[in-house]
Amino acid sequence: MAQNHICELCNRNVPIITKHHLIPLAKGGRKFETLSLCTACHQQIHALFTNRELATHYYSLESLKKDYKIIKYLRFIENIPGDYELTIKKSRRVRKSS
Ligand SMILES: [Zn+2]
Ligand SMILES: [Zn+2]
Protein backbone atom coordinates (compact mmCIF):
# COMPACT_ATOMS: atom_id res chain seq x y z
CA MET A 1 0.00 0.00 0.00
CA ALA A 2 1.27 3.41 -0.92
CA GLN A 3 1.84 5.68 2.01
CA ASN A 4 -0.10 8.91 1.94
CA HIS A 5 1.10 12.30 3.04
CA ILE A 6 -0.57 15.53 4.02
CA CYS A 7 0.42 18.65 2.14
CA GLU A 8 1.14 21.53 4.54
CA LEU A 9 -0.39 24.11 2.23
CA CYS A 10 -3.60 22.57 0.86
CA ASN A 11 -3.95 19.90 3.59
CA ARG A 12 -4.91 17.29 1.02
CA ASN A 13 -3.91 13.68 1.36
CA VAL A 14 -1.48 13.04 -1.49
CA PRO A 15 0.61 10.06 -2.70
CA ILE A 16 3.72 12.16 -3.39
CA ILE A 17 5.19 14.86 -1.21
CA THR A 18 8.03 17.22 -2.11
CA LYS A 19 10.24 19.49 -0.02
CA HIS A 20 10.03 23.20 -0.60
CA HIS A 21 12.85 25.27 0.82
CA LEU A 22 11.35 28.39 2.31
CA ILE A 23 14.47 30.28 1.33
CA PRO A 24 15.39 28.97 -2.14
CA LEU A 25 18.60 26.97 -2.28
CA ALA A 26 20.01 29.44 -4.75
CA LYS A 27 19.74 32.09 -2.02
CA GLY A 28 21.47 30.02 0.62
CA GLY A 29 18.34 28.20 1.77
CA ARG A 30 19.99 25.05 3.07
CA LYS A 31 19.87 26.00 6.73
CA PHE A 32 16.28 27.11 6.68
CA GLU A 33 13.07 25.27 7.13
CA THR A 34 11.35 23.23 4.46
CA LEU A 35 7.67 22.67 3.81
CA SER A 36 6.18 19.34 2.79
CA LEU A 37 4.12 20.14 -0.25
CA CYS A 38 2.18 18.16 -2.83
CA THR A 39 3.50 18.53 -6.37
CA ALA A 40 0.60 20.83 -7.33
CA CYS A 41 1.24 23.30 -4.50
CA HIS A 42 4.96 23.18 -5.05
CA GLN A 43 4.64 23.93 -8.74
CA GLN A 44 2.07 26.59 -8.00
CA ILE A 45 4.34 28.44 -5.61
CA HIS A 46 7.20 28.48 -8.09
CA ALA A 47 4.81 29.45 -10.88
CA LEU A 48 3.51 32.46 -8.95
CA PHE A 49 6.67 33.76 -7.31
CA THR A 50 10.26 34.24 -8.31
CA ASN A 51 13.04 32.95 -6.06
CA ARG A 52 13.69 36.52 -5.02
CA GLU A 53 10.07 37.06 -3.96
CA LEU A 54 10.09 33.74 -2.13
CA ALA A 55 13.21 34.73 -0.23
CA THR A 56 12.02 38.22 0.69
CA HIS A 57 8.26 37.84 1.22
CA TYR A 58 7.11 34.24 1.25
CA TYR A 59 9.56 32.59 3.59
CA SER A 60 6.92 31.19 5.93
CA LEU A 61 3.78 29.13 5.54
CA GLU A 62 1.79 31.98 7.10
CA SER A 63 2.97 34.55 4.59
CA LEU A 64 2.20 32.20 1.70
CA LYS A 65 -1.29 31.51 3.02
CA LYS A 66 -2.01 35.24 3.31
CA ASP A 67 -1.29 35.94 -0.34
CA TYR A 68 -4.50 36.41 -2.35
CA LYS A 69 -3.15 34.37 -5.28
CA ILE A 70 -2.52 31.45 -2.95
CA ILE A 71 -5.91 31.90 -1.29
CA LYS A 72 -7.52 31.73 -4.73
CA TYR A 73 -5.48 28.69 -5.65
CA LEU A 74 -6.33 26.89 -2.38
CA ARG A 75 -10.04 27.45 -2.98
CA PHE A 76 -9.61 25.71 -6.31
CA ILE A 77 -7.27 22.89 -5.26
CA GLU A 78 -9.30 21.74 -2.26
CA ASN A 79 -11.84 20.24 -4.68
CA ILE A 80 -9.25 18.34 -6.70
CA PRO A 81 -8.39 14.78 -5.61
CA GLY A 82 -4.85 14.40 -4.26
CA ASP A 83 -3.82 11.88 -6.90
CA TYR A 84 -5.03 13.94 -9.85
CA GLU A 85 -2.15 15.26 -11.94
CA LEU A 86 -2.40 18.93 -12.69
CA THR A 87 -0.39 20.86 -15.21
CA ILE A 88 0.62 24.22 -13.86
CA LYS A 89 2.16 26.83 -16.10
CA LYS A 90 4.47 29.52 -14.88
CA SER A 91 3.12 33.03 -15.18
CA ARG A 92 4.78 35.14 -17.84
CA ARG A 93 6.07 37.48 -15.11
CA VAL A 94 7.92 34.65 -13.37
CA ARG A 95 9.22 33.13 -16.62
CA LYS A 96 10.71 36.46 -17.63
CA SER A 97 12.63 36.97 -14.41
CA SER A 98 14.21 33.53 -14.18
ZN1 LIG B 1 -0.80 20.86 -1.62
ZN1 LIG C 1 10.26 24.88 -3.83
PDB file of N, CA and C in Angstrom, residues 1-96:
ATOM      1  N   MET A   1       0.839  -1.212   0.000  1.00  0.00           N
ATOM      2  CA  MET A   1       0.000   0.000   0.000  1.00  0.00           C
ATOM      3  C   MET A   1       0.872   1.258   0.000  1.00  0.00           C
ATOM      4  N   ALA A   2       0.523   2.148  -0.871  1.00  0.00           N
ATOM      5  CA  ALA A   2       1.273   3.414  -0.921  1.00  0.00           C
ATOM      6  C   ALA A   2       0.976   4.236   0.325  1.00  0.00           C
ATOM      7  N   GLN A   3       2.006   4.843   0.832  1.00  0.00           N
ATOM      8  CA  GLN A   3       1.841   5.682   2.005  1.00  0.00           C
ATOM      9  C   GLN A   3       1.336   7.046   1.555  1.00  0.00           C
ATOM     10  N   ASN A   4       0.394   7.593   2.303  1.00  0.00           N
ATOM     11  CA  ASN A   4      -0.100   8.907   1.944  1.00  0.00           C
ATOM     12  C   ASN A   4       0.489   9.986   2.845  1.00  0.00           C
ATOM     13  N   HIS A   5       0.529  11.173   2.321  1.00  0.00           N
ATOM     14  CA  HIS A   5       1.100  12.304   3.039  1.00  0.00           C
ATOM     15  C   HIS A   5       0.101  13.453   3.038  1.00  0.00           C
ATOM     16  N   ILE A   6       0.265  14.339   3.982  1.00  0.00           N
ATOM     17  CA  ILE A   6      -0.574  15.527   4.021  1.00  0.00           C
ATOM     18  C   ILE A   6       0.262  16.728   3.584  1.00  0.00           C
ATOM     19  N   CYS A   7      -0.257  17.444   2.604  1.00  0.00           N
ATOM     20  CA  CYS A   7       0.422  18.649   2.143  1.00  0.00           C
ATOM     21  C   CYS A   7       0.191  19.765   3.164  1.00  0.00           C
ATOM     22  N   GLU A   8       1.261  20.486   3.518  1.00  0.00           N
ATOM     23  CA  GLU A   8       1.137  21.527   4.538  1.00  0.00           C
ATOM     24  C   GLU A   8       0.396  22.767   4.046  1.00  0.00           C
ATOM     25  N   LEU A   9       0.296  22.925   2.745  1.00  0.00           N
ATOM     26  CA  LEU A   9      -0.390  24.107   2.231  1.00  0.00           C
ATOM     27  C   LEU A   9      -1.873  23.837   1.974  1.00  0.00           C
ATOM     28  N   CYS A  10      -2.187  22.816   1.187  1.00  0.00           N
ATOM     29  CA  CYS A  10      -3.597  22.575   0.857  1.00  0.00           C
ATOM     30  C   CYS A  10      -4.239  21.553   1.792  1.00  0.00           C
ATOM     31  N   ASN A  11      -3.439  20.903   2.633  1.00  0.00           N
ATOM     32  CA  ASN A  11      -3.947  19.904   3.585  1.00  0.00           C
ATOM     33  C   ASN A  11      -4.618  18.707   2.940  1.00  0.00           C
ATOM     34  N   ARG A  12      -4.333  18.470   1.668  1.00  0.00           N
ATOM     35  CA  ARG A  12      -4.908  17.288   1.025  1.00  0.00           C
ATOM     36  C   ARG A  12      -4.016  16.086   1.315  1.00  0.00           C
ATOM     37  N   ASN A  13      -4.628  14.923   1.222  1.00  0.00           N
ATOM     38  CA  ASN A  13      -3.908  13.678   1.358  1.00  0.00           C
ATOM     39  C   ASN A  13      -3.365  13.317  -0.022  1.00  0.00           C
ATOM     40  N   VAL A  14      -2.064  13.245  -0.158  1.00  0.00           N
ATOM     41  CA  VAL A  14      -1.483  13.043  -1.488  1.00  0.00           C
ATOM     42  C   VAL A  14      -0.477  11.897  -1.490  1.00  0.00           C
ATOM     43  N   PRO A  15      -0.328  11.190  -2.633  1.00  0.00           N
ATOM     44  CA  PRO A  15       0.606  10.059  -2.697  1.00  0.00           C
ATOM     45  C   PRO A  15       2.070  10.496  -2.734  1.00  0.00           C
ATOM     46  N   ILE A  16       2.327  11.691  -3.265  1.00  0.00           N
ATOM     47  CA  ILE A  16       3.719  12.162  -3.392  1.00  0.00           C
ATOM     48  C   ILE A  16       3.869  13.500  -2.695  1.00  0.00           C
ATOM     49  N   ILE A  17       4.933  13.599  -1.899  1.00  0.00           N
ATOM     50  CA  ILE A  17       5.194  14.862  -1.210  1.00  0.00           C
ATOM     51  C   ILE A  17       6.581  15.356  -1.621  1.00  0.00           C
ATOM     52  N   THR A  18       6.726  16.650  -1.742  1.00  0.00           N
ATOM     53  CA  THR A  18       8.028  17.217  -2.112  1.00  0.00           C
ATOM     54  C   THR A  18       8.441  18.233  -1.052  1.00  0.00           C
ATOM     55  N   LYS A  19       9.726  18.522  -1.002  1.00  0.00           N
ATOM     56  CA  LYS A  19      10.243  19.488  -0.022  1.00  0.00           C
ATOM     57  C   LYS A  19      10.435  20.837  -0.689  1.00  0.00           C
ATOM     58  N   HIS A  20       9.807  21.837  -0.121  1.00  0.00           N
ATOM     59  CA  HIS A  20      10.031  23.197  -0.597  1.00  0.00           C
ATOM     60  C   HIS A  20      10.899  23.925   0.414  1.00  0.00           C
ATOM     61  N   HIS A  21      11.992  24.483  -0.068  1.00  0.00           N
ATOM     62  CA  HIS A  21      12.855  25.269   0.818  1.00  0.00           C
ATOM     63  C   HIS A  21      12.277  26.665   0.920  1.00  0.00           C
ATOM     64  N   LEU A  22      11.978  27.086   2.134  1.00  0.00           N
ATOM     65  CA  LEU A  22      11.349  28.387   2.310  1.00  0.00           C
ATOM     66  C   LEU A  22      12.235  29.512   1.797  1.00  0.00           C
ATOM     67  N   ILE A  23      13.529  29.383   1.989  1.00  0.00           N
ATOM     68  CA  ILE A  23      14.473  30.278   1.335  1.00  0.00           C
ATOM     69  C   ILE A  23      15.100  29.443   0.226  1.00  0.00           C
ATOM     70  N   PRO A  24      14.894  29.827  -1.039  1.00  0.00           N
ATOM     71  CA  PRO A  24      15.392  28.974  -2.141  1.00  0.00           C
ATOM     72  C   PRO A  24      16.872  28.642  -1.991  1.00  0.00           C
ATOM     73  N   LEU A  25      17.223  27.432  -2.397  1.00  0.00           N
ATOM     74  CA  LEU A  25      18.604  26.967  -2.279  1.00  0.00           C
ATOM     75  C   LEU A  25      19.578  27.938  -2.931  1.00  0.00           C
ATOM     76  N   ALA A  26      19.142  28.502  -4.027  1.00  0.00           N
ATOM     77  CA  ALA A  26      20.007  29.442  -4.747  1.00  0.00           C
ATOM     78  C   ALA A  26      20.351  30.664  -3.903  1.00  0.00           C
ATOM     79  N   LYS A  27      19.512  30.941  -2.899  1.00  0.00           N
ATOM     80  CA  LYS A  27      19.736  32.093  -2.024  1.00  0.00           C
ATOM     81  C   LYS A  27      20.285  31.641  -0.666  1.00  0.00           C
ATOM     82  N   GLY A  28      20.892  30.493  -0.630  1.00  0.00           N
ATOM     83  CA  GLY A  28      21.474  30.021   0.619  1.00  0.00           C
ATOM     84  C   GLY A  28      20.456  29.398   1.550  1.00  0.00           C
ATOM     85  N   GLY A  29      19.460  28.716   0.989  1.00  0.00           N
ATOM     86  CA  GLY A  29      18.339  28.202   1.769  1.00  0.00           C
ATOM     87  C   GLY A  29      18.600  26.970   2.613  1.00  0.00           C
ATOM     88  N   ARG A  30      19.708  26.315   2.385  1.00  0.00           N
ATOM     89  CA  ARG A  30      19.991  25.055   3.067  1.00  0.00           C
ATOM     90  C   ARG A  30      19.638  24.996   4.550  1.00  0.00           C
ATOM     91  N   LYS A  31      20.024  26.038   5.278  1.00  0.00           N
ATOM     92  CA  LYS A  31      19.871  26.002   6.731  1.00  0.00           C
ATOM     93  C   LYS A  31      18.440  26.255   7.184  1.00  0.00           C
ATOM     94  N   PHE A  32      17.617  26.710   6.265  1.00  0.00           N
ATOM     95  CA  PHE A  32      16.278  27.111   6.679  1.00  0.00           C
ATOM     96  C   PHE A  32      15.287  25.969   6.595  1.00  0.00           C
ATOM     97  N   GLU A  33      14.130  26.272   7.076  1.00  0.00           N
ATOM     98  CA  GLU A  33      13.074  25.272   7.125  1.00  0.00           C
ATOM     99  C   GLU A  33      12.573  24.858   5.744  1.00  0.00           C
ATOM    100  N   THR A  34      12.009  23.679   5.687  1.00  0.00           N
ATOM    101  CA  THR A  34      11.348  23.235   4.465  1.00  0.00           C
ATOM    102  C   THR A  34       9.879  22.975   4.760  1.00  0.00           C
ATOM    103  N   LEU A  35       9.081  23.022   3.710  1.00  0.00           N
ATOM    104  CA  LEU A  35       7.672  22.667   3.815  1.00  0.00           C
ATOM    105  C   LEU A  35       7.455  21.377   3.043  1.00  0.00           C
ATOM    106  N   SER A  36       6.557  20.542   3.536  1.00  0.00           N
ATOM    107  CA  SER A  36       6.180  19.345   2.793  1.00  0.00           C
ATOM    108  C   SER A  36       4.969  19.691   1.946  1.00  0.00           C
ATOM    109  N   LEU A  37       5.181  19.714   0.648  1.00  0.00           N
ATOM    110  CA  LEU A  37       4.117  20.141  -0.253  1.00  0.00           C
ATOM    111  C   LEU A  37       3.807  19.073  -1.287  1.00  0.00           C
ATOM    112  N   CYS A  38       2.538  19.028  -1.712  1.00  0.00           N
ATOM    113  CA  CYS A  38       2.184  18.162  -2.833  1.00  0.00           C
ATOM    114  C   CYS A  38       2.786  18.789  -4.093  1.00  0.00           C
ATOM    115  N   THR A  39       2.860  18.013  -5.151  1.00  0.00           N
ATOM    116  CA  THR A  39       3.495  18.528  -6.369  1.00  0.00           C
ATOM    117  C   THR A  39       2.725  19.724  -6.933  1.00  0.00           C
ATOM    118  N   ALA A  40       1.398  19.714  -6.798  1.00  0.00           N
ATOM    119  CA  ALA A  40       0.596  20.828  -7.331  1.00  0.00           C
ATOM    120  C   ALA A  40       0.921  22.129  -6.603  1.00  0.00           C
ATOM    121  N   CYS A  41       0.935  22.086  -5.270  1.00  0.00           N
ATOM    122  CA  CYS A  41       1.241  23.296  -4.500  1.00  0.00           C
ATOM    123  C   CYS A  41       2.665  23.764  -4.769  1.00  0.00           C
ATOM    124  N   HIS A  42       3.570  22.811  -4.841  1.00  0.00           N
ATOM    125  CA  HIS A  42       4.964  23.178  -5.054  1.00  0.00           C
ATOM    126  C   HIS A  42       5.147  23.883  -6.395  1.00  0.00           C
ATOM    127  N   GLN A  43       4.553  23.295  -7.416  1.00  0.00           N
ATOM    128  CA  GLN A  43       4.638  23.931  -8.737  1.00  0.00           C
ATOM    129  C   GLN A  43       3.953  25.287  -8.735  1.00  0.00           C
ATOM    130  N   GLN A  44       2.836  25.351  -8.039  1.00  0.00           N
ATOM    131  CA  GLN A  44       2.070  26.593  -7.997  1.00  0.00           C
ATOM    132  C   GLN A  44       2.884  27.732  -7.367  1.00  0.00           C
ATOM    133  N   ILE A  45       3.543  27.425  -6.286  1.00  0.00           N
ATOM    134  CA  ILE A  45       4.343  28.440  -5.608  1.00  0.00           C
ATOM    135  C   ILE A  45       5.450  28.964  -6.528  1.00  0.00           C
ATOM    136  N   HIS A  46       6.115  28.044  -7.209  1.00  0.00           N
ATOM    137  CA  HIS A  46       7.197  28.485  -8.092  1.00  0.00           C
ATOM    138  C   HIS A  46       6.669  29.105  -9.374  1.00  0.00           C
ATOM    139  N   ALA A  47       5.407  28.825  -9.707  1.00  0.00           N
ATOM    140  CA  ALA A  47       4.807  29.448 -10.882  1.00  0.00           C
ATOM    141  C   ALA A  47       4.390  30.885 -10.570  1.00  0.00           C
ATOM    142  N   LEU A  48       4.011  31.137  -9.331  1.00  0.00           N
ATOM    143  CA  LEU A  48       3.514  32.464  -8.951  1.00  0.00           C
ATOM    144  C   LEU A  48       4.621  33.416  -8.537  1.00  0.00           C
ATOM    145  N   PHE A  49       5.655  32.882  -7.897  1.00  0.00           N
ATOM    146  CA  PHE A  49       6.667  33.757  -7.312  1.00  0.00           C
ATOM    147  C   PHE A  49       8.060  33.431  -7.821  1.00  0.00           C
ATOM    148  N   THR A  50       8.853  34.449  -7.943  1.00  0.00           N
ATOM    149  CA  THR A  50      10.256  34.243  -8.305  1.00  0.00           C
ATOM    150  C   THR A  50      11.024  33.855  -7.040  1.00  0.00           C
ATOM    151  N   ASN A  51      12.223  33.323  -7.218  1.00  0.00           N
ATOM    152  CA  ASN A  51      13.038  32.955  -6.057  1.00  0.00           C
ATOM    153  C   ASN A  51      13.283  34.158  -5.158  1.00  0.00           C
ATOM    154  N   ARG A  52      13.440  35.305  -5.786  1.00  0.00           N
ATOM    155  CA  ARG A  52      13.689  36.522  -5.016  1.00  0.00           C
ATOM    156  C   ARG A  52      12.479  36.875  -4.151  1.00  0.00           C
ATOM    157  N   GLU A  53      11.291  36.774  -4.733  1.00  0.00           N
ATOM    158  CA  GLU A  53      10.073  37.057  -3.963  1.00  0.00           C
ATOM    159  C   GLU A  53       9.882  36.041  -2.844  1.00  0.00           C
ATOM    160  N   LEU A  54      10.206  34.786  -3.147  1.00  0.00           N
ATOM    161  CA  LEU A  54      10.091  33.743  -2.126  1.00  0.00           C
ATOM    162  C   LEU A  54      11.015  34.043  -0.956  1.00  0.00           C
ATOM    163  N   ALA A  55      12.224  34.477  -1.276  1.00  0.00           N
ATOM    164  CA  ALA A  55      13.214  34.731  -0.233  1.00  0.00           C
ATOM    165  C   ALA A  55      12.880  35.965   0.594  1.00  0.00           C
ATOM    166  N   THR A  56      12.250  36.969  -0.034  1.00  0.00           N
ATOM    167  CA  THR A  56      12.021  38.223   0.688  1.00  0.00           C
ATOM    168  C   THR A  56      10.626  38.324   1.303  1.00  0.00           C
ATOM    169  N   HIS A  57       9.621  37.674   0.711  1.00  0.00           N
ATOM    170  CA  HIS A  57       8.255  37.839   1.220  1.00  0.00           C
ATOM    171  C   HIS A  57       7.588  36.546   1.673  1.00  0.00           C
ATOM    172  N   TYR A  58       7.901  35.451   1.020  1.00  0.00           N
ATOM    173  CA  TYR A  58       7.107  34.238   1.248  1.00  0.00           C
ATOM    174  C   TYR A  58       7.948  33.146   1.903  1.00  0.00           C
ATOM    175  N   TYR A  59       8.659  33.532   2.941  1.00  0.00           N
ATOM    176  CA  TYR A  59       9.563  32.585   3.593  1.00  0.00           C
ATOM    177  C   TYR A  59       8.912  31.843   4.759  1.00  0.00           C
ATOM    178  N   SER A  60       7.592  31.988   4.913  1.00  0.00           N
ATOM    179  CA  SER A  60       6.915  31.192   5.933  1.00  0.00           C
ATOM    180  C   SER A  60       5.575  30.715   5.384  1.00  0.00           C
ATOM    181  N   LEU A  61       5.065  29.667   5.972  1.00  0.00           N
ATOM    182  CA  LEU A  61       3.782  29.128   5.544  1.00  0.00           C
ATOM    183  C   LEU A  61       2.689  30.185   5.729  1.00  0.00           C
ATOM    184  N   GLU A  62       2.787  30.939   6.809  1.00  0.00           N
ATOM    185  CA  GLU A  62       1.789  31.978   7.101  1.00  0.00           C
ATOM    186  C   GLU A  62       1.759  33.045   6.014  1.00  0.00           C
ATOM    187  N   SER A  63       2.945  33.482   5.599  1.00  0.00           N
ATOM    188  CA  SER A  63       2.971  34.545   4.593  1.00  0.00           C
ATOM    189  C   SER A  63       2.471  34.035   3.239  1.00  0.00           C
ATOM    190  N   LEU A  64       2.723  32.770   2.942  1.00  0.00           N
ATOM    191  CA  LEU A  64       2.196  32.203   1.702  1.00  0.00           C
ATOM    192  C   LEU A  64       0.674  32.145   1.752  1.00  0.00           C
ATOM    193  N   LYS A  65       0.153  31.692   2.892  1.00  0.00           N
ATOM    194  CA  LYS A  65      -1.291  31.508   3.024  1.00  0.00           C
ATOM    195  C   LYS A  65      -2.055  32.824   3.026  1.00  0.00           C
ATOM    196  N   LYS A  66      -1.353  33.931   3.286  1.00  0.00           N
ATOM    197  CA  LYS A  66      -2.005  35.237   3.309  1.00  0.00           C
ATOM    198  C   LYS A  66      -2.083  35.861   1.932  1.00  0.00           C
ATOM    199  N   ASP A  67      -1.317  35.349   0.989  1.00  0.00           N
ATOM    200  CA  ASP A  67      -1.292  35.945  -0.339  1.00  0.00           C
ATOM    201  C   ASP A  67      -2.593  35.626  -1.089  1.00  0.00           C
ATOM    202  N   TYR A  68      -3.186  36.637  -1.723  1.00  0.00           N
ATOM    203  CA  TYR A  68      -4.497  36.413  -2.354  1.00  0.00           C
ATOM    204  C   TYR A  68      -4.421  35.420  -3.493  1.00  0.00           C
ATOM    205  N   LYS A  69      -3.269  35.333  -4.176  1.00  0.00           N
ATOM    206  CA  LYS A  69      -3.152  34.374  -5.279  1.00  0.00           C
ATOM    207  C   LYS A  69      -3.157  32.943  -4.744  1.00  0.00           C
ATOM    208  N   ILE A  70      -2.528  32.767  -3.587  1.00  0.00           N
ATOM    209  CA  ILE A  70      -2.518  31.451  -2.950  1.00  0.00           C
ATOM    210  C   ILE A  70      -3.904  31.114  -2.402  1.00  0.00           C
ATOM    211  N   ILE A  71      -4.564  32.109  -1.818  1.00  0.00           N
ATOM    212  CA  ILE A  71      -5.910  31.897  -1.292  1.00  0.00           C
ATOM    213  C   ILE A  71      -6.844  31.434  -2.413  1.00  0.00           C
ATOM    214  N   LYS A  72      -6.714  32.085  -3.561  1.00  0.00           N
ATOM    215  CA  LYS A  72      -7.525  31.730  -4.730  1.00  0.00           C
ATOM    216  C   LYS A  72      -7.212  30.308  -5.184  1.00  0.00           C
ATOM    217  N   TYR A  73      -5.931  30.012  -5.234  1.00  0.00           N
ATOM    218  CA  TYR A  73      -5.481  28.689  -5.648  1.00  0.00           C
ATOM    219  C   TYR A  73      -5.991  27.614  -4.687  1.00  0.00           C
ATOM    220  N   LEU A  74      -5.907  27.881  -3.375  1.00  0.00           N
ATOM    221  CA  LEU A  74      -6.329  26.889  -2.385  1.00  0.00           C
ATOM    222  C   LEU A  74      -7.824  26.601  -2.486  1.00  0.00           C
ATOM    223  N   ARG A  75      -8.597  27.638  -2.809  1.00  0.00           N
ATOM    224  CA  ARG A  75     -10.039  27.451  -2.981  1.00  0.00           C
ATOM    225  C   ARG A  75     -10.315  26.498  -4.132  1.00  0.00           C
ATOM    226  N   PHE A  76      -9.461  26.555  -5.132  1.00  0.00           N
ATOM    227  CA  PHE A  76      -9.611  25.706  -6.307  1.00  0.00           C
ATOM    228  C   PHE A  76      -9.100  24.289  -6.027  1.00  0.00           C
ATOM    229  N   ILE A  77      -7.932  24.196  -5.406  1.00  0.00           N
ATOM    230  CA  ILE A  77      -7.267  22.893  -5.262  1.00  0.00           C
ATOM    231  C   ILE A  77      -7.984  21.996  -4.255  1.00  0.00           C
ATOM    232  N   GLU A  78      -8.682  22.586  -3.295  1.00  0.00           N
ATOM    233  CA  GLU A  78      -9.302  21.741  -2.262  1.00  0.00           C
ATOM    234  C   GLU A  78     -10.368  20.801  -2.844  1.00  0.00           C
ATOM    235  N   ASN A  79     -10.839  21.101  -4.037  1.00  0.00           N
ATOM    236  CA  ASN A  79     -11.836  20.241  -4.675  1.00  0.00           C
ATOM    237  C   ASN A  79     -11.230  19.228  -5.636  1.00  0.00           C
ATOM    238  N   ILE A  80      -9.926  19.238  -5.766  1.00  0.00           N
ATOM    239  CA  ILE A  80      -9.249  18.336  -6.697  1.00  0.00           C
ATOM    240  C   ILE A  80      -8.670  17.157  -5.908  1.00  0.00           C
ATOM    241  N   PRO A  81      -8.949  15.928  -6.342  1.00  0.00           N
ATOM    242  CA  PRO A  81      -8.391  14.777  -5.606  1.00  0.00           C
ATOM    243  C   PRO A  81      -6.863  14.817  -5.565  1.00  0.00           C
ATOM    244  N   GLY A  82      -6.292  14.337  -4.474  1.00  0.00           N
ATOM    245  CA  GLY A  82      -4.852  14.398  -4.264  1.00  0.00           C
ATOM    246  C   GLY A  82      -4.026  13.649  -5.284  1.00  0.00           C
ATOM    247  N   ASP A  83      -4.612  12.657  -5.936  1.00  0.00           N
ATOM    248  CA  ASP A  83      -3.824  11.879  -6.898  1.00  0.00           C
ATOM    249  C   ASP A  83      -4.062  12.330  -8.339  1.00  0.00           C
ATOM    250  N   TYR A  84      -4.777  13.423  -8.512  1.00  0.00           N
ATOM    251  CA  TYR A  84      -5.030  13.938  -9.846  1.00  0.00           C
ATOM    252  C   TYR A  84      -3.850  14.791 -10.295  1.00  0.00           C
ATOM    253  N   GLU A  85      -3.325  14.521 -11.478  1.00  0.00           N
ATOM    254  CA  GLU A  85      -2.148  15.262 -11.938  1.00  0.00           C
ATOM    255  C   GLU A  85      -2.534  16.535 -12.664  1.00  0.00           C
ATOM    256  N   LEU A  86      -2.090  17.637 -12.103  1.00  0.00           N
ATOM    257  CA  LEU A  86      -2.400  18.935 -12.693  1.00  0.00           C
ATOM    258  C   LEU A  86      -1.205  19.435 -13.490  1.00  0.00           C
ATOM    259  N   THR A  87      -1.466  20.199 -14.506  1.00  0.00           N
ATOM    260  CA  THR A  87      -0.387  20.864 -15.214  1.00  0.00           C
ATOM    261  C   THR A  87      -0.455  22.341 -14.869  1.00  0.00           C
ATOM    262  N   ILE A  88       0.601  22.821 -14.288  1.00  0.00           N
ATOM    263  CA  ILE A  88       0.622  24.215 -13.860  1.00  0.00           C
ATOM    264  C   ILE A  88       1.675  24.973 -14.650  1.00  0.00           C
ATOM    265  N   LYS A  89       1.226  26.027 -15.290  1.00  0.00           N
ATOM    266  CA  LYS A  89       2.160  26.825 -16.104  1.00  0.00           C
ATOM    267  C   LYS A  89       2.658  28.005 -15.300  1.00  0.00           C
ATOM    268  N   LYS A  90       3.913  28.345 -15.538  1.00  0.00           N
ATOM    269  CA  LYS A  90       4.466  29.522 -14.883  1.00  0.00           C
ATOM    270  C   LYS A  90       3.851  30.782 -15.499  1.00  0.00           C
ATOM    271  N   SER A  91       3.628  31.765 -14.667  1.00  0.00           N
ATOM    272  CA  SER A  91       3.117  33.028 -15.180  1.00  0.00           C
ATOM    273  C   SER A  91       4.208  33.682 -16.019  1.00  0.00           C
ATOM    274  N   ARG A  92       3.813  34.514 -16.946  1.00  0.00           N
ATOM    275  CA  ARG A  92       4.783  35.144 -17.836  1.00  0.00           C
ATOM    276  C   ARG A  92       5.772  35.982 -17.031  1.00  0.00           C
ATOM    277  N   ARG A  93       5.251  36.623 -15.970  1.00  0.00           N
ATOM    278  CA  ARG A  93       6.072  37.477 -15.115  1.00  0.00           C
ATOM    279  C   ARG A  93       7.218  36.676 -14.482  1.00  0.00           C
ATOM    280  N   VAL A  94       6.901  35.476 -14.003  1.00  0.00           N
ATOM    281  CA  VAL A  94       7.922  34.648 -13.367  1.00  0.00           C
ATOM    282  C   VAL A  94       8.898  34.091 -14.410  1.00  0.00           C
ATOM    283  N   ARG A  95       8.356  33.681 -15.561  1.00  0.00           N
ATOM    284  CA  ARG A  95       9.222  33.127 -16.616  1.00  0.00           C
ATOM    285  C   ARG A  95      10.265  34.142 -17.061  1.00  0.00           C
ATOM    286  N   LYS A  96       9.826  35.389 -17.179  1.00  0.00           N
ATOM    287  CA  LYS A  96      10.705  36.464 -17.626  1.00  0.00           C
ATOM    288  C   LYS A  96      11.880  36.684 -16.681  1.00  0.00           C
TER     289      LYS A  96
END
